[in-house]
């Protein structure tokens, strides 16, 4: 058998469901039957995830023990992933936007103040500090190949309006919602930070398939989850398949 250990926050639920579906159908990785265990990092026994919030911090001892006990052939991460939503779902009174260097022709919000892309990126990096430190700390605990799963792109504003309680404690003004394109750009900026740490920490990165994205950059309806920020088991299944393709060439390289 080939053992996968999944670690993450809320997006790991869809990943786990998709993986269990594959296992039920006899999915094989490296020629052997796939088995898995998924660990939710908000489990009270595993919080706080880091002993301290610094670049030198180690994981919660219980989480370190799980990694040591499981001795997985590969690890799949879905750590954080919603930071871009927290910073982009609504706009302040003076709206802002930025030009995404990778796609400079994308529309800007009408009347918005245009900020440097670097300012947006570094604001997101600060918001993601616990996420990035956790990913780096996991890398220190194992030599197994690790795949970081790209979080799903934002769901459209129409879905946010359907599920406002997910984002707002009280009534909100729909006119303050950011445009879908702006939210897509924020997601792309966050994904670039995941790619950056993967390169630095010798991890693999599984990107969201193009067919799971609508033309405006939001998540395609076929993989919407039950709320306004998560995907479903079909998304999880495809992401596990992508992770498996990345892990398979490393199964025999002595990294376990």
Coordinates of C-alpha atoms in Angstrom, one line a residue:
X1 CA 0.0 0.0 0.0
X2 CA 1.0 3.6 -0.5
X3 CA 0.1 5.9 2.4
X4 CA -0.9 9.6 2.1
X5 CA -1.2 11.9 5.1
X6 CA -3.4 14.9 4.6
X7 CA -3.0 18.0 6.8
X8 CA -5.0 21.2 6.7
X9 CA -7.8 23.5 7.6
X10 CA -11.3 23.8 6.1
X11 CA -10.5 23.1 2.5
X12 CA -9.0 19.7 3.5
X13 CA -12.6 18.4 4.0
X14 CA -13.3 18.3 0.2
X15 CA -9.8 16.9 -0.4
X16 CA -10.5 14.1 2.1
X17 CA -13.9 13.3 0.6
X18 CA -12.5 13.1 -2.9
X19 CA -9.6 10.9 -1.7
X20 CA -11.9 8.5 0.0
X21 CA -14.0 8.1 -3.1
X22 CA -10.9 7.2 -5.1
X23 CA -9.8 4.7 -2.4
X24 CA -13.3 3.1 -2.5
X25 CA -12.8 2.6 -6.3
X26 CA -9.4 0.9 -5.8
X27 CA -7.2 3.8 -6.8
X28 CA -3.5 2.9 -6.9
X29 CA -0.4 5.1 -6.4
X30 CA 2.9 3.8 -7.4
X31 CA 1.3 0.4 -8.3
X32 CA 0.0 -0.1 -4.8
X33 CA -3.4 0.5 -3.2
X34 CA -3.8 4.0 -1.8
X35 CA -4.6 4.5 1.8
X36 CA -4.9 7.8 3.6
X37 CA -5.4 9.6 6.9
X38 CA -6.6 13.2 7.0
X39 CA -6.0 15.5 10.0
X40 CA -7.9 18.7 10.7
X41 CA -5.5 21.2 12.1
X42 CA -8.2 23.0 14.1
X43 CA -8.6 19.9 16.3
X44 CA -8.3 21.2 19.9
X45 CA -5.5 18.7 20.5
X46 CA -3.5 20.2 17.7
X47 CA -3.9 23.9 18.5
X48 CA -2.0 26.0 18.6
X49 CA -0.4 24.3 15.6
X50 CA 3.0 26.0 16.3
X51 CA 4.7 26.2 19.6
X52 CA 5.3 29.8 18.8
X53 CA 4.8 32.0 15.8
X54 CA 8.3 32.4 14.5
X55 CA 10.5 31.0 11.7
X56 CA 12.2 28.7 14.3
X57 CA 9.1 27.3 15.8
X58 CA 8.2 23.6 15.7
X59 CA 4.8 22.0 15.3
X60 CA 2.6 21.1 18.1
X61 CA 4.1 17.9 19.7
X62 CA 1.0 15.9 19.1
X63 CA 1.1 16.8 15.4
X64 CA 4.8 15.9 15.2
X65 CA 3.9 12.5 16.8
X66 CA 1.2 11.9 14.1
X67 CA 3.7 12.5 11.3
X68 CA 6.2 10.2 13.0
X69 CA 3.7 7.5 13.7
X70 CA 2.2 7.5 10.2
X71 CA 5.5 7.5 8.3
X72 CA 3.6 8.5 5.1
X73 CA 4.9 8.0 1.6
X74 CA 3.6 11.4 0.8
X75 CA 1.9 14.4 2.4
X76 CA -0.9 16.5 1.0
X77 CA -1.3 20.0 2.5
X78 CA -4.3 22.3 2.4
X79 CA -3.2 24.8 5.0
X80 CA -5.0 28.1 5.2
X81 CA -6.4 29.2 1.9
X82 CA -9.1 31.8 2.7
X83 CA -6.9 34.7 3.6
X84 CA -7.5 36.3 0.2
X85 CA -11.2 36.2 0.8
X86 CA -10.9 38.1 4.1
X87 CA -9.0 40.9 2.4
X88 CA -11.1 41.0 -0.8
X89 CA -14.8 40.2 -0.3
X90 CA -15.8 43.8 0.4
X91 CA -14.3 47.2 -0.4
X92 CA -13.8 50.2 1.9
X93 CA -15.5 53.5 1.1
X94 CA -12.5 54.4 -1.1
X95 CA -12.3 51.4 -3.4
X96 CA -8.9 50.1 -4.4
X97 CA -7.5 47.7 -7.0
X98 CA -4.2 46.7 -8.5
X99 CA -2.7 45.5 -11.8
X100 CA -1.8 41.8 -11.7
X101 CA 1.6 41.5 -13.3
X102 CA 0.9 38.0 -14.7
X103 CA -2.4 39.2 -16.3
X104 CA -2.1 43.0 -16.8
X105 CA -5.1 43.3 -19.1
X106 CA -7.6 42.3 -16.5
X107 CA -10.3 44.9 -15.7
X108 CA -9.9 47.4 -12.8
X109 CA -12.7 48.3 -10.5
X110 CA -14.4 51.6 -11.8
X111 CA -13.2 54.6 -9.8
X112 CA -10.8 52.6 -7.7
X113 CA -7.4 53.8 -6.4
X114 CA -4.8 51.7 -8.1
X115 CA -2.2 50.4 -5.6
X116 CA 1.1 48.7 -6.4
X117 CA 0.9 45.0 -6.8
X118 CA 3.8 44.6 -4.3
X119 CA 1.7 46.4 -1.6
X120 CA -1.1 43.9 -2.1
X121 CA 1.2 41.0 -2.1
X122 CA 3.0 42.0 1.1
X123 CA -0.3 42.7 2.9
X124 CA -1.4 39.2 1.9
X125 CA 1.9 37.7 3.1
X126 CA 1.4 39.3 6.5
X127 CA -2.1 37.9 6.7
X128 CA -0.7 34.5 5.7
X129 CA 2.1 34.5 8.3
X130 CA 0.7 31.6 10.4
X131 CA -0.1 29.6 7.3
X132 CA 3.4 30.0 5.8
X133 CA 5.2 29.3 9.1
X134 CA 3.1 26.1 9.5
X135 CA 3.9 24.9 6.0
X136 CA 7.7 25.5 6.7
X137 CA 7.4 23.7 10.1
X138 CA 5.8 20.6 8.5
X139 CA 8.6 20.4 6.0
X140 CA 11.1 20.2 8.9
X141 CA 9.4 17.2 10.3
X142 CA 9.6 14.8 7.3
X143 CA 11.6 14.1 4.2
X144 CA 8.6 12.6 2.4
X145 CA 7.4 14.4 -0.7
X146 CA 4.9 17.1 0.1
X147 CA 2.3 18.5 -2.2
X148 CA 0.7 21.8 -1.4
X149 CA -2.9 21.9 -2.9
X150 CA -3.9 25.2 -4.4
X151 CA -7.0 26.5 -2.6
X152 CA -10.1 26.9 -4.8
X153 CA -10.6 30.3 -6.5
X154 CA -13.3 32.6 -5.0
X155 CA -16.9 31.8 -5.6
X156 CA -18.9 34.5 -7.4
X157 CA -20.6 37.4 -5.6
X158 CA -24.0 35.8 -6.4
X159 CA -23.0 33.0 -4.1
X160 CA -21.7 35.3 -1.4
X161 CA -25.1 37.1 -1.4
X162 CA -26.8 33.7 -1.0
X163 CA -24.6 32.9 2.0
X164 CA -23.9 36.2 3.7
X165 CA -23.7 34.8 7.2
X166 CA -20.5 33.1 6.3
X167 CA -18.8 36.5 6.0
X168 CA -20.8 39.0 7.9
X169 CA -22.1 39.0 11.4
X170 CA -24.8 41.5 10.6
X171 CA -26.5 43.0 7.6
X172 CA -24.2 44.3 4.9
X173 CA -24.4 46.7 1.9
X174 CA -24.1 44.6 -1.3
X175 CA -22.8 47.7 -3.0
X176 CA -19.6 47.3 -1.0
X177 CA -18.9 43.8 -2.5
X178 CA -15.7 43.7 -4.6
X179 CA -16.0 42.6 -8.2
X180 CA -15.3 39.0 -9.1
X181 CA -12.3 40.0 -11.2
X182 CA -10.7 41.8 -8.3
X183 CA -11.3 38.8 -6.0
X184 CA -9.7 36.5 -8.7
X185 CA -6.6 38.7 -8.7
X186 CA -6.3 38.5 -4.9
X187 CA -6.6 34.7 -5.2
X188 CA -3.9 34.6 -7.8
X189 CA -1.6 36.7 -5.6
X190 CA -2.1 34.4 -2.7
X191 CA -1.4 31.3 -4.9
X192 CA 1.9 32.9 -5.9
X193 CA 2.9 33.0 -2.3
X194 CA 2.1 29.3 -2.0
X195 CA 4.2 28.6 -5.0
X196 CA 7.0 30.7 -3.5
X197 CA 7.2 28.7 -0.3
X198 CA 6.9 25.4 -2.3
X199 CA 10.0 26.4 -4.3
X200 CA 11.9 27.5 -1.1
X201 CA 11.0 24.4 0.9
X202 CA 11.3 21.7 -1.9
X203 CA 7.6 21.0 -2.1
X204 CA 5.3 20.3 -5.0
X205 CA 2.4 22.4 -6.0
X206 CA -0.9 21.1 -7.4
X207 CA -2.8 23.8 -9.3
X208 CA -6.5 24.1 -9.8
X209 CA -7.5 22.6 -13.2
X210 CA -8.5 25.2 -15.8
X211 CA -11.9 23.5 -16.3
X212 CA -12.8 24.2 -12.7
X213 CA -12.6 28.0 -13.3
X214 CA -15.3 30.1 -14.9
X215 CA -14.3 32.8 -17.5
X216 CA -14.3 35.6 -14.9
X217 CA -11.8 33.6 -12.7
X218 CA -14.3 32.4 -10.1
X219 CA -14.9 28.7 -9.2
X220 CA -17.0 26.8 -11.7
X221 CA -20.4 25.9 -10.4
X222 CA -19.8 22.2 -11.0
X223 CA -17.4 22.1 -8.0
X224 CA -19.2 24.5 -5.7
X225 CA -19.4 23.3 -2.1
X226 CA -22.3 23.9 0.3
X227 CA -21.3 27.4 1.2
X228 CA -19.7 30.5 -0.4
X229 CA -16.0 29.7 0.0
X230 CA -15.4 26.0 -0.3
X231 CA -15.4 23.4 -3.1
X232 CA -16.9 19.9 -3.2
X233 CA -15.7 16.3 -3.3
X234 CA -15.3 16.4 -7.1
X235 CA -12.8 19.2 -6.7
X236 CA -11.1 17.2 -3.9
X237 CA -10.9 14.1 -6.1
X238 CA -9.2 15.9 -9.0
X239 CA -6.8 17.6 -6.6
X240 CA -5.8 14.3 -5.1
X241 CA -5.3 12.8 -8.6
X242 CA -3.1 15.8 -9.4
X243 CA -1.1 15.3 -6.1
X244 CA -0.7 11.6 -6.9
X245 CA 0.8 12.4 -10.3
X246 CA 3.3 14.7 -8.6
X247 CA 4.2 12.3 -5.7
X248 CA 4.5 9.1 -7.8
X249 CA 7.9 9.9 -9.4
X250 CA 9.4 10.6 -5.9
X251 CA 8.1 7.4 -4.2
X252 CA 11.3 5.5 -4.9
X253 CA 13.9 8.3 -4.4
X254 CA 14.7 7.5 -0.8
X255 CA 12.8 10.5 0.6
X256 CA 10.5 8.6 3.0

